[in-house]
Coordinates of C-alpha atoms in Angstrom, one line a residue:
M1 CA -21.1 -24.1 1.3
L2 CA -23.1 -21.6 3.3
K3 CA -26.9 -21.3 3.0
I4 CA -28.0 -17.7 3.4
K5 CA -31.2 -17.4 5.5
R6 CA -30.9 -14.0 7.2
A7 CA -29.0 -10.9 6.0
L8 CA -28.2 -7.6 7.6
I9 CA -28.0 -4.7 5.2
S10 CA -26.8 -1.2 6.2
V11 CA -25.0 0.8 3.6
S12 CA -23.8 4.3 3.2
D13 CA -23.2 3.9 -0.6
K14 CA -26.5 2.6 -1.9
T15 CA -25.3 1.9 -5.4
G16 CA -26.9 -1.4 -6.6
I17 CA -28.3 -2.3 -3.2
V18 CA -31.9 -2.6 -4.3
D19 CA -31.1 -5.1 -7.1
F20 CA -28.9 -7.1 -4.8
A21 CA -31.5 -7.2 -2.0
K22 CA -34.2 -8.3 -4.5
Q23 CA -32.0 -11.2 -5.4
L24 CA -31.6 -12.2 -1.8
S25 CA -35.3 -11.8 -1.1
S26 CA -36.3 -13.9 -4.1
F27 CA -34.5 -16.8 -2.3
G28 CA -36.5 -16.3 0.9
V29 CA -33.7 -14.5 2.7
E30 CA -34.9 -12.5 5.7
I31 CA -33.5 -8.9 5.6
I32 CA -32.7 -6.8 8.6
S33 CA -31.8 -3.2 7.9
T34 CA -31.3 0.3 9.3
G35 CA -32.7 3.8 8.7
G36 CA -32.2 5.1 5.2
T37 CA -31.3 1.7 3.7
A38 CA -34.5 0.1 5.1
K39 CA -36.6 3.0 3.7
I40 CA -35.1 2.5 0.2
L41 CA -35.6 -1.3 0.3
R42 CA -39.2 -1.0 1.5
E43 CA -40.0 1.5 -1.2
A44 CA -38.7 -1.0 -3.7
G45 CA -41.2 -3.5 -2.3
I46 CA -38.6 -5.7 -0.5
P47 CA -39.7 -7.0 2.9
V48 CA -37.5 -5.5 5.6
I49 CA -37.3 -5.8 9.4
E50 CA -36.1 -2.6 11.0
M51 CA -33.0 -2.9 13.2
S52 CA -34.8 -1.5 16.2
D53 CA -37.7 -4.0 15.9
Y54 CA -35.2 -6.8 15.6
T55 CA -33.1 -5.9 18.6
G56 CA -36.0 -4.5 20.7
F57 CA -33.9 -1.4 21.4
P58 CA -34.3 2.0 19.6
E59 CA -31.6 3.8 17.7
M60 CA -30.2 6.5 19.9
L61 CA -27.6 9.3 20.2
D62 CA -28.4 10.7 16.7
G63 CA -27.8 7.2 15.2
R64 CA -24.4 6.7 16.9
V65 CA -25.8 3.6 18.6
K66 CA -28.0 1.3 16.5
T67 CA -26.1 -1.9 15.6
L68 CA -23.9 -2.3 18.7
H69 CA -26.1 -4.9 20.3
P70 CA -25.7 -8.5 21.5
K71 CA -28.5 -9.6 19.1
I72 CA -26.4 -8.4 16.2
H73 CA -22.9 -9.4 17.3
G74 CA -24.1 -12.6 18.9
G75 CA -25.7 -13.6 15.7
L76 CA -22.5 -12.9 13.8
L77 CA -19.8 -14.2 16.1
S78 CA -21.4 -17.4 17.4
L79 CA -19.7 -20.6 16.3
R80 CA -22.3 -22.8 14.6
D81 CA -20.5 -26.0 15.5
N82 CA -20.0 -25.1 19.2
P83 CA -22.8 -26.5 21.3
R84 CA -22.2 -24.0 24.1
H85 CA -22.5 -21.1 21.7
M86 CA -25.7 -22.4 20.2
K87 CA -27.2 -23.0 23.7
E88 CA -26.3 -19.5 24.8
I89 CA -27.8 -17.7 21.8
Q90 CA -30.9 -19.8 22.2
E91 CA -31.2 -18.9 25.8
H92 CA -31.0 -15.2 24.9
D93 CA -33.2 -15.4 21.9
I94 CA -30.4 -14.4 19.5
G95 CA -31.0 -15.4 15.8
L96 CA -28.1 -16.3 13.5
I97 CA -27.1 -13.8 10.8
D98 CA -25.6 -15.4 7.7
M99 CA -24.7 -12.4 5.6
V100 CA -23.7 -8.8 6.4
V101 CA -23.8 -6.2 3.6
V102 CA -22.2 -3.1 5.0
N103 CA -20.1 -0.2 3.5
L104 CA -18.7 2.5 5.7
Y105 CA -19.3 6.2 6.2
P106 CA -17.4 8.2 3.5
F107 CA -14.6 9.5 5.8
Q108 CA -12.0 9.8 3.1
E109 CA -14.4 11.7 0.8
T110 CA -15.4 14.0 3.6
I111 CA -11.9 15.1 4.6
K112 CA -11.1 15.9 0.9
K113 CA -13.4 18.9 1.1
E114 CA -11.5 22.1 1.6
S115 CA -14.0 23.4 4.1
V116 CA -14.3 20.3 6.3
T117 CA -14.2 20.9 10.0
L118 CA -12.9 18.6 12.6
D119 CA -16.4 18.0 14.0
E120 CA -17.7 17.1 10.6
A121 CA -14.9 14.7 10.0
I122 CA -15.4 13.0 13.4
E123 CA -19.1 12.5 12.7
N124 CA -18.1 10.6 9.6
I125 CA -16.0 8.1 11.6
D126 CA -18.0 4.8 11.3
I127 CA -18.2 2.7 14.4
G128 CA -21.0 0.2 13.9
G129 CA -20.0 -0.6 10.4
P130 CA -16.4 -1.7 11.0
S131 CA -17.6 -3.6 14.1
M132 CA -20.1 -5.6 12.1
L133 CA -17.7 -6.2 9.3
R134 CA -15.0 -7.4 11.6
S135 CA -17.3 -9.7 13.6
A136 CA -18.6 -11.2 10.3
A137 CA -15.1 -11.6 8.8
K138 CA -13.8 -13.2 12.0
N139 CA -16.5 -15.8 11.6
Y140 CA -16.2 -16.1 7.9
Q141 CA -16.9 -19.8 7.8
S142 CA -20.5 -19.0 8.8
V143 CA -21.1 -15.4 7.7
A144 CA -20.7 -14.0 4.2
V145 CA -19.4 -10.4 4.6
V146 CA -20.0 -8.0 1.7
S147 CA -18.1 -4.7 2.1
H148 CA -18.4 -3.0 -1.3
P149 CA -20.9 -2.8 -4.1
K150 CA -18.3 -4.2 -6.5
F151 CA -19.0 -7.6 -5.1
Y152 CA -22.8 -7.6 -5.7
S153 CA -22.8 -8.8 -9.3
A154 CA -20.6 -11.8 -8.8
L155 CA -22.3 -12.8 -5.6
A156 CA -25.8 -12.6 -7.1
A157 CA -24.6 -14.8 -9.9
E158 CA -23.1 -17.4 -7.5
F159 CA -26.2 -17.1 -5.3
K160 CA -28.4 -18.0 -8.3
E161 CA -26.1 -20.8 -9.5
K162 CA -25.8 -22.4 -6.1
N163 CA -29.5 -22.0 -5.1
G164 CA -29.0 -19.5 -2.3
C165 CA -25.6 -20.6 -1.1
I166 CA -22.1 -19.1 -1.1
S167 CA -18.9 -21.2 -1.6
E168 CA -16.2 -21.5 1.1
R169 CA -13.7 -20.0 -1.4
T170 CA -15.8 -16.9 -1.8
L171 CA -16.3 -16.6 1.9
K172 CA -12.6 -16.5 2.5
K173 CA -12.0 -13.9 -0.2
L174 CA -14.7 -11.6 1.2
A175 CA -13.3 -11.9 4.7
V176 CA -9.8 -10.9 3.5
E177 CA -11.2 -7.9 1.7
V178 CA -12.8 -6.7 5.0
F179 CA -9.6 -6.6 6.9
K180 CA -7.9 -4.8 4.0
L181 CA -10.7 -2.3 4.1
T182 CA -10.8 -1.6 7.8
S183 CA -7.0 -1.3 7.9
R184 CA -7.1 1.4 5.2
Y185 CA -10.0 3.1 6.9
D186 CA -8.4 3.3 10.3
G187 CA -5.2 4.4 8.7
T188 CA -6.8 7.3 7.0
I189 CA -8.5 8.3 10.2
S190 CA -5.3 8.1 12.3
Q191 CA -3.4 10.1 9.7
F192 CA -6.0 12.8 9.5
L193 CA -6.5 13.2 13.3
D194 CA -2.7 13.1 13.9
T195 CA -2.4 16.1 11.7
K196 CA -5.5 18.0 12.8
L197 CA -5.0 17.5 16.5
K198 CA -1.4 18.5 16.4
E199 CA -2.4 21.8 14.8
K200 CA -3.7 22.9 18.2
Q201 CA -0.5 21.9 19.9
V202 CA 3.2 22.8 19.7
Q203 CA 4.6 20.8 16.8
E204 CA 7.2 18.4 18.0
A205 CA 10.2 17.5 15.9
A206 CA 9.9 13.8 16.9
V207 CA 10.1 10.8 14.6
S208 CA 7.0 8.6 14.9
D209 CA 7.4 5.1 16.4
S210 CA 5.3 3.6 13.6
L211 CA 4.0 4.5 10.2
T212 CA 0.7 3.4 8.6
W213 CA 0.4 3.5 4.9
N214 CA -2.9 3.9 3.1
L215 CA -2.1 3.0 -0.5
T216 CA -4.5 2.4 -3.4
K217 CA -3.5 0.5 -6.6
V218 CA -3.6 2.7 -9.6
V219 CA -2.4 0.4 -12.4
A220 CA -0.6 -2.9 -12.9
L221 CA 2.8 -2.5 -14.5
R222 CA 4.1 -4.4 -17.5
Y223 CA 6.8 -6.0 -15.2
G224 CA 8.9 -5.2 -12.2
E225 CA 12.6 -4.4 -11.9
N226 CA 13.2 -7.5 -13.9
P227 CA 11.0 -9.1 -16.6
H228 CA 10.0 -12.1 -14.5
Q229 CA 8.7 -9.9 -11.6
K230 CA 5.3 -8.5 -11.2
A231 CA 4.7 -4.9 -10.0
A232 CA 2.0 -2.3 -9.6
L233 CA 1.8 1.5 -9.1
Y234 CA 0.1 2.6 -5.8
K235 CA -1.2 6.0 -4.7
D236 CA -0.8 7.5 -1.3
S237 CA -4.2 9.0 -0.4
R238 CA -2.6 11.8 1.6
N239 CA -0.7 13.1 -1.4
T240 CA -2.5 16.0 -3.2
E241 CA 0.4 17.4 -5.2
P242 CA 0.9 16.7 -8.9
S243 CA 2.6 13.4 -9.4
L244 CA 3.0 10.4 -11.7
V245 CA 0.1 8.6 -10.0
T246 CA -2.3 11.3 -11.2
A247 CA -0.8 11.5 -14.7
K248 CA -2.7 10.3 -17.8
Q249 CA -0.9 8.1 -20.3
L250 CA -1.9 9.3 -23.8
H251 CA -0.1 6.7 -26.0
G252 CA 2.2 3.7 -26.0
K253 CA 2.4 0.3 -24.3
E254 CA 2.1 -0.4 -20.6
L255 CA 4.9 1.0 -18.5
S256 CA 7.3 -1.1 -16.4
F257 CA 8.7 -0.5 -12.9
N258 CA 12.0 0.9 -14.5
N259 CA 10.0 3.3 -16.7
Y260 CA 8.4 4.8 -13.7
L261 CA 11.7 5.1 -11.9
D262 CA 13.0 7.2 -14.9
L263 CA 9.8 9.2 -15.2
D264 CA 9.9 10.0 -11.5
A265 CA 13.5 11.2 -11.8
V266 CA 12.9 13.4 -14.8
F267 CA 9.7 14.8 -13.2
E268 CA 11.5 15.8 -10.0
I269 CA 14.2 17.5 -12.0
V270 CA 12.1 19.6 -14.4
R271 CA 9.6 20.7 -11.8
D272 CA 12.4 22.6 -10.0
F273 CA 12.8 25.1 -12.9
K274 CA 10.6 28.0 -13.9
D275 CA 12.0 28.8 -17.3
P276 CA 11.6 26.3 -20.2
T277 CA 13.6 23.2 -19.2
A278 CA 14.3 19.8 -20.7
C279 CA 15.9 16.8 -19.1
I280 CA 16.8 13.4 -20.6
I281 CA 17.1 10.5 -18.2
K282 CA 18.7 7.1 -18.8
H283 CA 18.5 4.5 -16.0
T284 CA 17.6 7.3 -13.4
N285 CA 20.8 9.3 -14.4
P286 CA 20.6 12.6 -16.3
A287 CA 22.2 12.4 -19.7
G288 CA 21.5 16.1 -20.1
V289 CA 19.6 19.0 -18.5
A290 CA 19.1 22.4 -20.0
Q291 CA 17.2 25.6 -19.4
A292 CA 16.7 28.1 -22.2
S293 CA 14.5 30.8 -23.7
S294 CA 12.4 28.3 -25.5
L295 CA 11.4 24.7 -24.9
A296 CA 12.8 23.6 -28.3
K297 CA 16.2 25.2 -27.5
A298 CA 16.3 23.7 -24.0
Y299 CA 15.6 20.2 -25.5
Q300 CA 18.3 20.6 -28.2
E301 CA 20.9 21.6 -25.6
A302 CA 20.0 18.8 -23.3
W303 CA 20.3 16.3 -26.2
E304 CA 23.6 17.7 -27.3
T305 CA 25.1 17.3 -23.7
D306 CA 25.4 13.5 -24.3
S307 CA 23.5 12.3 -27.3
L308 CA 25.0 8.8 -27.1
S309 CA 23.8 8.2 -23.5
A310 CA 20.5 10.0 -24.2
F311 CA 19.4 7.6 -26.9
G312 CA 16.5 5.4 -25.7
G313 CA 16.0 7.5 -22.5
I314 CA 13.1 9.4 -21.0
V315 CA 12.5 13.0 -22.0
G316 CA 11.0 15.4 -19.4
L317 CA 9.7 18.9 -20.2
N318 CA 8.2 21.5 -17.9
R319 CA 6.0 23.0 -20.5
R320 CA 3.2 21.7 -22.8
V321 CA 5.0 20.3 -25.9
D322 CA 4.9 22.6 -28.9
I323 CA 5.3 21.4 -32.5
T324 CA 8.9 22.6 -32.9
T325 CA 10.0 20.7 -29.8
A326 CA 8.1 17.6 -30.8
R327 CA 9.8 17.6 -34.2
R328 CA 13.3 17.9 -32.6
I329 CA 12.5 15.0 -30.3
L330 CA 11.4 12.8 -33.3
K331 CA 14.5 13.8 -35.2
S332 CA 16.6 12.6 -32.3
G333 CA 15.2 9.1 -32.7
F334 CA 13.0 8.7 -29.6

């Protein structure tokens, strides 16, 4: 169990931070904070120590340097059960920090804007935030590291239940979340810069030595390739084209891995046609594909190609479904 006595709070996304900080303060936790976060907490009546007052060094370079200081990282990284560490931080008047509440500059949201410039994107690359998160997560036995507002509610409840303490199980979970986050964050930055900086150079037809994937879970699937396996659908943040991961399911039970394989196959086929087109897929293989003057006719011809194999398959259409086509599909027994 870790008793929280001092917390550092510096957040870009300020959702729920006032209520969470109030909970910490009610247990006598000393709060260190930066700029806009400190202002919001102070206005809410929460006692706050400004970062510059704590470190004795002002924020500088338009805020690029404010938390990169030995008083911060020494307080996070020092091993509490190491006598030499404890002696060194005492000699340098470094206080221990038991909790870090930090979320990062919105780099991914920034680069989604059509008009974003390279300079604007670069200014939204967080340096101090990931550094503090990684320092705290590396020393997770002694520092609770909170990297997203989604953790506030459960932590506040645990804090109250355990009288200002956090369990070892929770500390481990929070640390793992940090390294997942920083991996995704750096991956997004590297992908963006790799594209943007190459735009100013001659494009080379070379194959990259390594690939970094930045995937976000969209939904858990009913089961994997086989019923005893688990599976989930993930979204590649770089993909902006229409795809299954952005599709909305209107009806029916949860889909399985195999359902998505068939859906992907039928989607890739019908999207290649401009005229009304229907495709019926069974186990990723087309039982019938047809293009016609109307969607209903295209479906009928696709069905009649191999109605036996088509039964129980996936129907794909490249138009909004009209009532005539819907009735023909129902008549087919789908």
